[in-house]
mmCIF file with all atom_site columns, C-alpha atoms in Angstrom:
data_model
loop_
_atom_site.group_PDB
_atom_site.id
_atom_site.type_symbol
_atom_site.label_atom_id
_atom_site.label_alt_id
_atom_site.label_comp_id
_atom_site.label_asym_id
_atom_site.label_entity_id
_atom_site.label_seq_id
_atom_site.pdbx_PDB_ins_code
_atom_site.Cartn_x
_atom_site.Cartn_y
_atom_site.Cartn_z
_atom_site.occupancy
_atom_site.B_iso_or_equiv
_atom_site.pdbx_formal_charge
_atom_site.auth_seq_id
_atom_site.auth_comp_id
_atom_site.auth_asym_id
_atom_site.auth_atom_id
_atom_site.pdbx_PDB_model_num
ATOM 1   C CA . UNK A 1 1   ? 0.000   0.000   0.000  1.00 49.00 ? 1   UNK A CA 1
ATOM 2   C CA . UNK A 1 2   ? 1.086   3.451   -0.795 1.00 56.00 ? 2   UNK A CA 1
ATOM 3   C CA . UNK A 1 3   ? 0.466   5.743   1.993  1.00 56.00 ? 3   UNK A CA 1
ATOM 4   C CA . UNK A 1 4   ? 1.158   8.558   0.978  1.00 52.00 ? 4   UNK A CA 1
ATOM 5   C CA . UNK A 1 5   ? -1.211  8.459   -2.018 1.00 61.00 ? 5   UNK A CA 1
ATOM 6   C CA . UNK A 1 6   ? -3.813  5.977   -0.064 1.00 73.00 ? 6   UNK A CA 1
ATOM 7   C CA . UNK A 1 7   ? -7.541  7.163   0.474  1.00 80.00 ? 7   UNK A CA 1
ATOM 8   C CA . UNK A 1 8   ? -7.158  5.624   3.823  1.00 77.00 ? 8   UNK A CA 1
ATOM 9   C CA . UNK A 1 9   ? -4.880  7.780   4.582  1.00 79.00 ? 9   UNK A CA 1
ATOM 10  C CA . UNK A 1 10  ? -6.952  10.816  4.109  1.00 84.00 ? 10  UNK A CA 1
ATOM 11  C CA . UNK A 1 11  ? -9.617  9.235   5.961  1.00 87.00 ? 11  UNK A CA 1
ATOM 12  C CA . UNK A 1 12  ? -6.972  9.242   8.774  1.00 85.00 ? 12  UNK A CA 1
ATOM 13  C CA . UNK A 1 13  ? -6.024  12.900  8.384  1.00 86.00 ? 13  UNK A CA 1
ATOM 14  C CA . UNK A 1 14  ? -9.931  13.754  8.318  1.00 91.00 ? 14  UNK A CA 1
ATOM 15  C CA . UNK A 1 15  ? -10.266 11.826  11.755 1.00 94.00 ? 15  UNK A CA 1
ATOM 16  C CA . UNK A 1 16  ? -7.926  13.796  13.140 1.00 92.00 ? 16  UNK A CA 1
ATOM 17  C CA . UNK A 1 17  ? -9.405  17.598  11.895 1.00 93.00 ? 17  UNK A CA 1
ATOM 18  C CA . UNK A 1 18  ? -12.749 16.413  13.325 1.00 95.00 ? 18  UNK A CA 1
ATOM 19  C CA . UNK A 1 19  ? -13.434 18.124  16.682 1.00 94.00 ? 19  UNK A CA 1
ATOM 20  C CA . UNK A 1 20  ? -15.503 15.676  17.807 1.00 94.00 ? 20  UNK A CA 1
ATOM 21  C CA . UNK A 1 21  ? -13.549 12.404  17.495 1.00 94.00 ? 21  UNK A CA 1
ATOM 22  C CA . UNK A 1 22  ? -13.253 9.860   20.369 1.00 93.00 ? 22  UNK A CA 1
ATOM 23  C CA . UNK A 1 23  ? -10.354 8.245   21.677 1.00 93.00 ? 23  UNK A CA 1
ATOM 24  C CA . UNK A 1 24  ? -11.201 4.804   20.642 1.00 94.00 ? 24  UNK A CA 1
ATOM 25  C CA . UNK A 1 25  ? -11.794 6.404   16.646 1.00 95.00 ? 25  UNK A CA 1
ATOM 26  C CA . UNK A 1 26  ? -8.277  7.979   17.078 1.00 95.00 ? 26  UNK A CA 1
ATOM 27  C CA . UNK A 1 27  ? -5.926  4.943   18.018 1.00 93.00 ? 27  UNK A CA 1
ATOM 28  C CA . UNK A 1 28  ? -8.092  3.084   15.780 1.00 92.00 ? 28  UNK A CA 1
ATOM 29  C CA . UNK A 1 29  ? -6.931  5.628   12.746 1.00 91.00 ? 29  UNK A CA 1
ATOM 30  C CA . UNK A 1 30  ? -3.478  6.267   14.212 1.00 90.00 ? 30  UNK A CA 1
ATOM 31  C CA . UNK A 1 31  ? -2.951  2.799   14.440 1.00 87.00 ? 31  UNK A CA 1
ATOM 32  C CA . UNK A 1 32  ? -4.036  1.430   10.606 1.00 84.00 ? 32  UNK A CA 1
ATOM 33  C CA . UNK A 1 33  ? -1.225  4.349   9.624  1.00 83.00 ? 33  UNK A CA 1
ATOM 34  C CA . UNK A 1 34  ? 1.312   2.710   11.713 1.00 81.00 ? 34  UNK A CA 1
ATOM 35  C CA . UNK A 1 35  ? 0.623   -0.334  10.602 1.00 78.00 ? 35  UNK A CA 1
ATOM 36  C CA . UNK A 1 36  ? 0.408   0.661   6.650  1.00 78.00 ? 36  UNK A CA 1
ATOM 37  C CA . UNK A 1 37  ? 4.015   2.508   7.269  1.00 77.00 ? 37  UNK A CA 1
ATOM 38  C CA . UNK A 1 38  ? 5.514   -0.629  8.319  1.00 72.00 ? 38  UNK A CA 1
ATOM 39  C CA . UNK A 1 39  ? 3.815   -3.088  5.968  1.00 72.00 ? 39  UNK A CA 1
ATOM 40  C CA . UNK A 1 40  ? 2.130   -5.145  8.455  1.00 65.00 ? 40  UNK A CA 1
ATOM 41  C CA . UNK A 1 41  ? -1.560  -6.694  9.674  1.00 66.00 ? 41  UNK A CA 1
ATOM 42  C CA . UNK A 1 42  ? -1.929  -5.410  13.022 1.00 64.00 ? 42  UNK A CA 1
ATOM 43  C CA . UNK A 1 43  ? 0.524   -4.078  15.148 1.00 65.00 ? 43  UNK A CA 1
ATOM 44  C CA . UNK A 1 44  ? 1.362   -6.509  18.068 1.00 68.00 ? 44  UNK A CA 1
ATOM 45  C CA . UNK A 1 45  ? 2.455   -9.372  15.247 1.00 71.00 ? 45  UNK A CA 1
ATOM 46  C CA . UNK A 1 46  ? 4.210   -6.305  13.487 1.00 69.00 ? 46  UNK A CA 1
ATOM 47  C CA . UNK A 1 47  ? 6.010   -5.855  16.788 1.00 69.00 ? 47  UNK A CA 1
ATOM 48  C CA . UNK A 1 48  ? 6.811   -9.495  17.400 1.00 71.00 ? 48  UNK A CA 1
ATOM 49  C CA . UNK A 1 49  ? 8.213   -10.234 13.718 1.00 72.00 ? 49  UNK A CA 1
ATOM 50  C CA . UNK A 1 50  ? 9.908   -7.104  13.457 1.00 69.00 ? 50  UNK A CA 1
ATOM 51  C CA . UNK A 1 51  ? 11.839  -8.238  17.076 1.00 70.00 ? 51  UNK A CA 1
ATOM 52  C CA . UNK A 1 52  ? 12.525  -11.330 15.619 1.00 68.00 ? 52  UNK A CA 1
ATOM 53  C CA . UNK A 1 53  ? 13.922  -9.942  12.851 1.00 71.00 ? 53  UNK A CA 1
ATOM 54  C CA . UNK A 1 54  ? 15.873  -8.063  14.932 1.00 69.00 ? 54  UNK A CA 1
ATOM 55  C CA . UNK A 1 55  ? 17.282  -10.573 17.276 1.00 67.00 ? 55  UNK A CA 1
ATOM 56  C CA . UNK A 1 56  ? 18.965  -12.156 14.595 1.00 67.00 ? 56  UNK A CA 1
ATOM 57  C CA . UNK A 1 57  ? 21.272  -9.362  14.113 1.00 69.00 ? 57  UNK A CA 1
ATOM 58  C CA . UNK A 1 58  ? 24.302  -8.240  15.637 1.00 69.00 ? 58  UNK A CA 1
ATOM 59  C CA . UNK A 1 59  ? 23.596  -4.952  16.280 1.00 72.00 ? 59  UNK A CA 1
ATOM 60  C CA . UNK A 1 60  ? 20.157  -4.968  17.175 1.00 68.00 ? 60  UNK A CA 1
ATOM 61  C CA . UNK A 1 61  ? 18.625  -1.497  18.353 1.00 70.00 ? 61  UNK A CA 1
ATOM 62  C CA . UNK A 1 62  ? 15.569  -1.307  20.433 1.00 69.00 ? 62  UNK A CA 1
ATOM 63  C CA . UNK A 1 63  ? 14.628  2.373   18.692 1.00 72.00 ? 63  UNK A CA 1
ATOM 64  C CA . UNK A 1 64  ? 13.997  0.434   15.738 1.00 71.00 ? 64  UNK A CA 1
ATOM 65  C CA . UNK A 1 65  ? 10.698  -1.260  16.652 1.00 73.00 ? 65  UNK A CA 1
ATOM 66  C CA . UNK A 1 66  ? 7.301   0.374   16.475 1.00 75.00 ? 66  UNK A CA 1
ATOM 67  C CA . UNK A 1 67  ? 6.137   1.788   19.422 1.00 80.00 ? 67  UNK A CA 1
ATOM 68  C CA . UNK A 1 68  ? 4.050   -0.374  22.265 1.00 83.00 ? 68  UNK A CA 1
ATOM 69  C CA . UNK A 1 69  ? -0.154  -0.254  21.353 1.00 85.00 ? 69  UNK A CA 1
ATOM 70  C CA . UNK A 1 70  ? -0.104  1.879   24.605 1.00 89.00 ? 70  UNK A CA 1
ATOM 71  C CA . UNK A 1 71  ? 2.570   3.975   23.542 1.00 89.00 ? 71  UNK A CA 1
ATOM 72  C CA . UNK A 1 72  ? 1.284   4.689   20.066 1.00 89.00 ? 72  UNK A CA 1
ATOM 73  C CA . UNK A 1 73  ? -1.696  5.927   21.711 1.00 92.00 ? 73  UNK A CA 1
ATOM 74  C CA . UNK A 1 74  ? -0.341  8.229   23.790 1.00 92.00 ? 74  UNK A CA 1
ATOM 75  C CA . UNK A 1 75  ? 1.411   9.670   20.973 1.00 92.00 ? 75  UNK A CA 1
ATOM 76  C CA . UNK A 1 76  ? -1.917  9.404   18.595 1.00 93.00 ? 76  UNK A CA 1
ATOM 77  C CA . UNK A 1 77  ? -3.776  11.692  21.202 1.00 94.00 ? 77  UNK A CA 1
ATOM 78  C CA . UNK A 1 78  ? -1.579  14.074  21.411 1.00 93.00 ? 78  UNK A CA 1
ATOM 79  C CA . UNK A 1 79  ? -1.356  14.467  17.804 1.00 93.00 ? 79  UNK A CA 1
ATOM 80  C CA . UNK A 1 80  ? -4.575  14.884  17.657 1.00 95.00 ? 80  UNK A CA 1
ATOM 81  C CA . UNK A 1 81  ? -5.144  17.288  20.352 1.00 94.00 ? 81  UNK A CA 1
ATOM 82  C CA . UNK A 1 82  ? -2.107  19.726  18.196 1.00 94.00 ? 82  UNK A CA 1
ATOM 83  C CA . UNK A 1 83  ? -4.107  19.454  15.301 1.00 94.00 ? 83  UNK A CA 1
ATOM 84  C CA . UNK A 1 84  ? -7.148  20.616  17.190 1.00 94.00 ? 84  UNK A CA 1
ATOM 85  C CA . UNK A 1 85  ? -5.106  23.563  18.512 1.00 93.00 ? 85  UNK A CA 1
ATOM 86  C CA . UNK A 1 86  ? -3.885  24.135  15.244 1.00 94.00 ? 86  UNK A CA 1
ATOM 87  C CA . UNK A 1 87  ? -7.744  24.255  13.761 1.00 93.00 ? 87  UNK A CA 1
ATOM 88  C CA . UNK A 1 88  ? -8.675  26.779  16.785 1.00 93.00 ? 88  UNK A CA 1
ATOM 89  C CA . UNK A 1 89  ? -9.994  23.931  18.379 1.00 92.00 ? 89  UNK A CA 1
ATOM 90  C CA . UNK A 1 90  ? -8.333  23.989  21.738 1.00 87.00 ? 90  UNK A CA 1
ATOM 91  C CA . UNK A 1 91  ? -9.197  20.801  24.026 1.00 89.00 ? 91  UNK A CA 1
ATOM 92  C CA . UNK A 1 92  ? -8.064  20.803  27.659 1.00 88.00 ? 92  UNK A CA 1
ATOM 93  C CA . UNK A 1 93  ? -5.675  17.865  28.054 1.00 86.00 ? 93  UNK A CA 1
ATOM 94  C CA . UNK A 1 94  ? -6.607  17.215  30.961 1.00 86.00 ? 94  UNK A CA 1
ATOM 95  C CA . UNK A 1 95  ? -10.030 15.686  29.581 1.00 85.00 ? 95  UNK A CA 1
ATOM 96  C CA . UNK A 1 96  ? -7.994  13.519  27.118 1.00 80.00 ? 96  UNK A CA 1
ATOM 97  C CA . UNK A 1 97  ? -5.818  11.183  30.339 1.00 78.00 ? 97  UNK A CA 1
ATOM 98  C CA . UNK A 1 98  ? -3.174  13.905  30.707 1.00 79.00 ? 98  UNK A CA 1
ATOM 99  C CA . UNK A 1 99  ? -2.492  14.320  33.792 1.00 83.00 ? 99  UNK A CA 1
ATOM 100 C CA . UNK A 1 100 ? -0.997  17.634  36.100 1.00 83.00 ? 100 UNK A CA 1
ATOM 101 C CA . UNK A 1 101 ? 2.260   17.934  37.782 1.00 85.00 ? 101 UNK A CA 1
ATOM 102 C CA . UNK A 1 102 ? 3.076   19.582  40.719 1.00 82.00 ? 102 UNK A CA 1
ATOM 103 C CA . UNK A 1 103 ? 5.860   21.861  39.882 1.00 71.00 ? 103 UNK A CA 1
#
């Protein structure tokens, strides 16, 4: 699959303009892109083959693997949430999991 030129894809980017998108809609979007970027059917047996794949070599870098399904989705929401400030559609992270430290 082509990303870059994929009609997923925009269905992706239009997920992520829409103000009123849930969580579950978001990972669900953010993760078919990571999955289409690294060729594979759904990202915990991405993660596993791309480890093995890994193991087998003698330099074998941890940075290289996708990022955990809870991971990814921690980065998913906050892309989203820039791209809602970005629109003028400021949402107060703290209603998305974020949480407040005491500084």
């Amino acid at each position: 699959m082509n990303v870059l030129n994929s009609s997923e894809l925009q269905k992706v980017v239009n997920i992520f303009r829409d103000e009123n998108t849930c969580p579950d809609d978001i990972d669900e979007a953010g993760q078919n892109v990571l999955i289409a970027l690294y060729e594979g059917k759904n990202s915990k047996e991405l993660r596993f083959k791309l480890l093995q794949k890994s193991l087998v070599k003698n330099n074998f870098n941890l940075a290289s693997l996708p990022p955990t399904t809870a991971a990814a989705l921690e980065n998913f929401l906050r892309a989203y949430l820039q791209v809602q400030l970005w629109s003028g559609f400021a949402k107060i992270p703290l209603d998305w999991d974020w949480k407040k430290n005491q500084t």
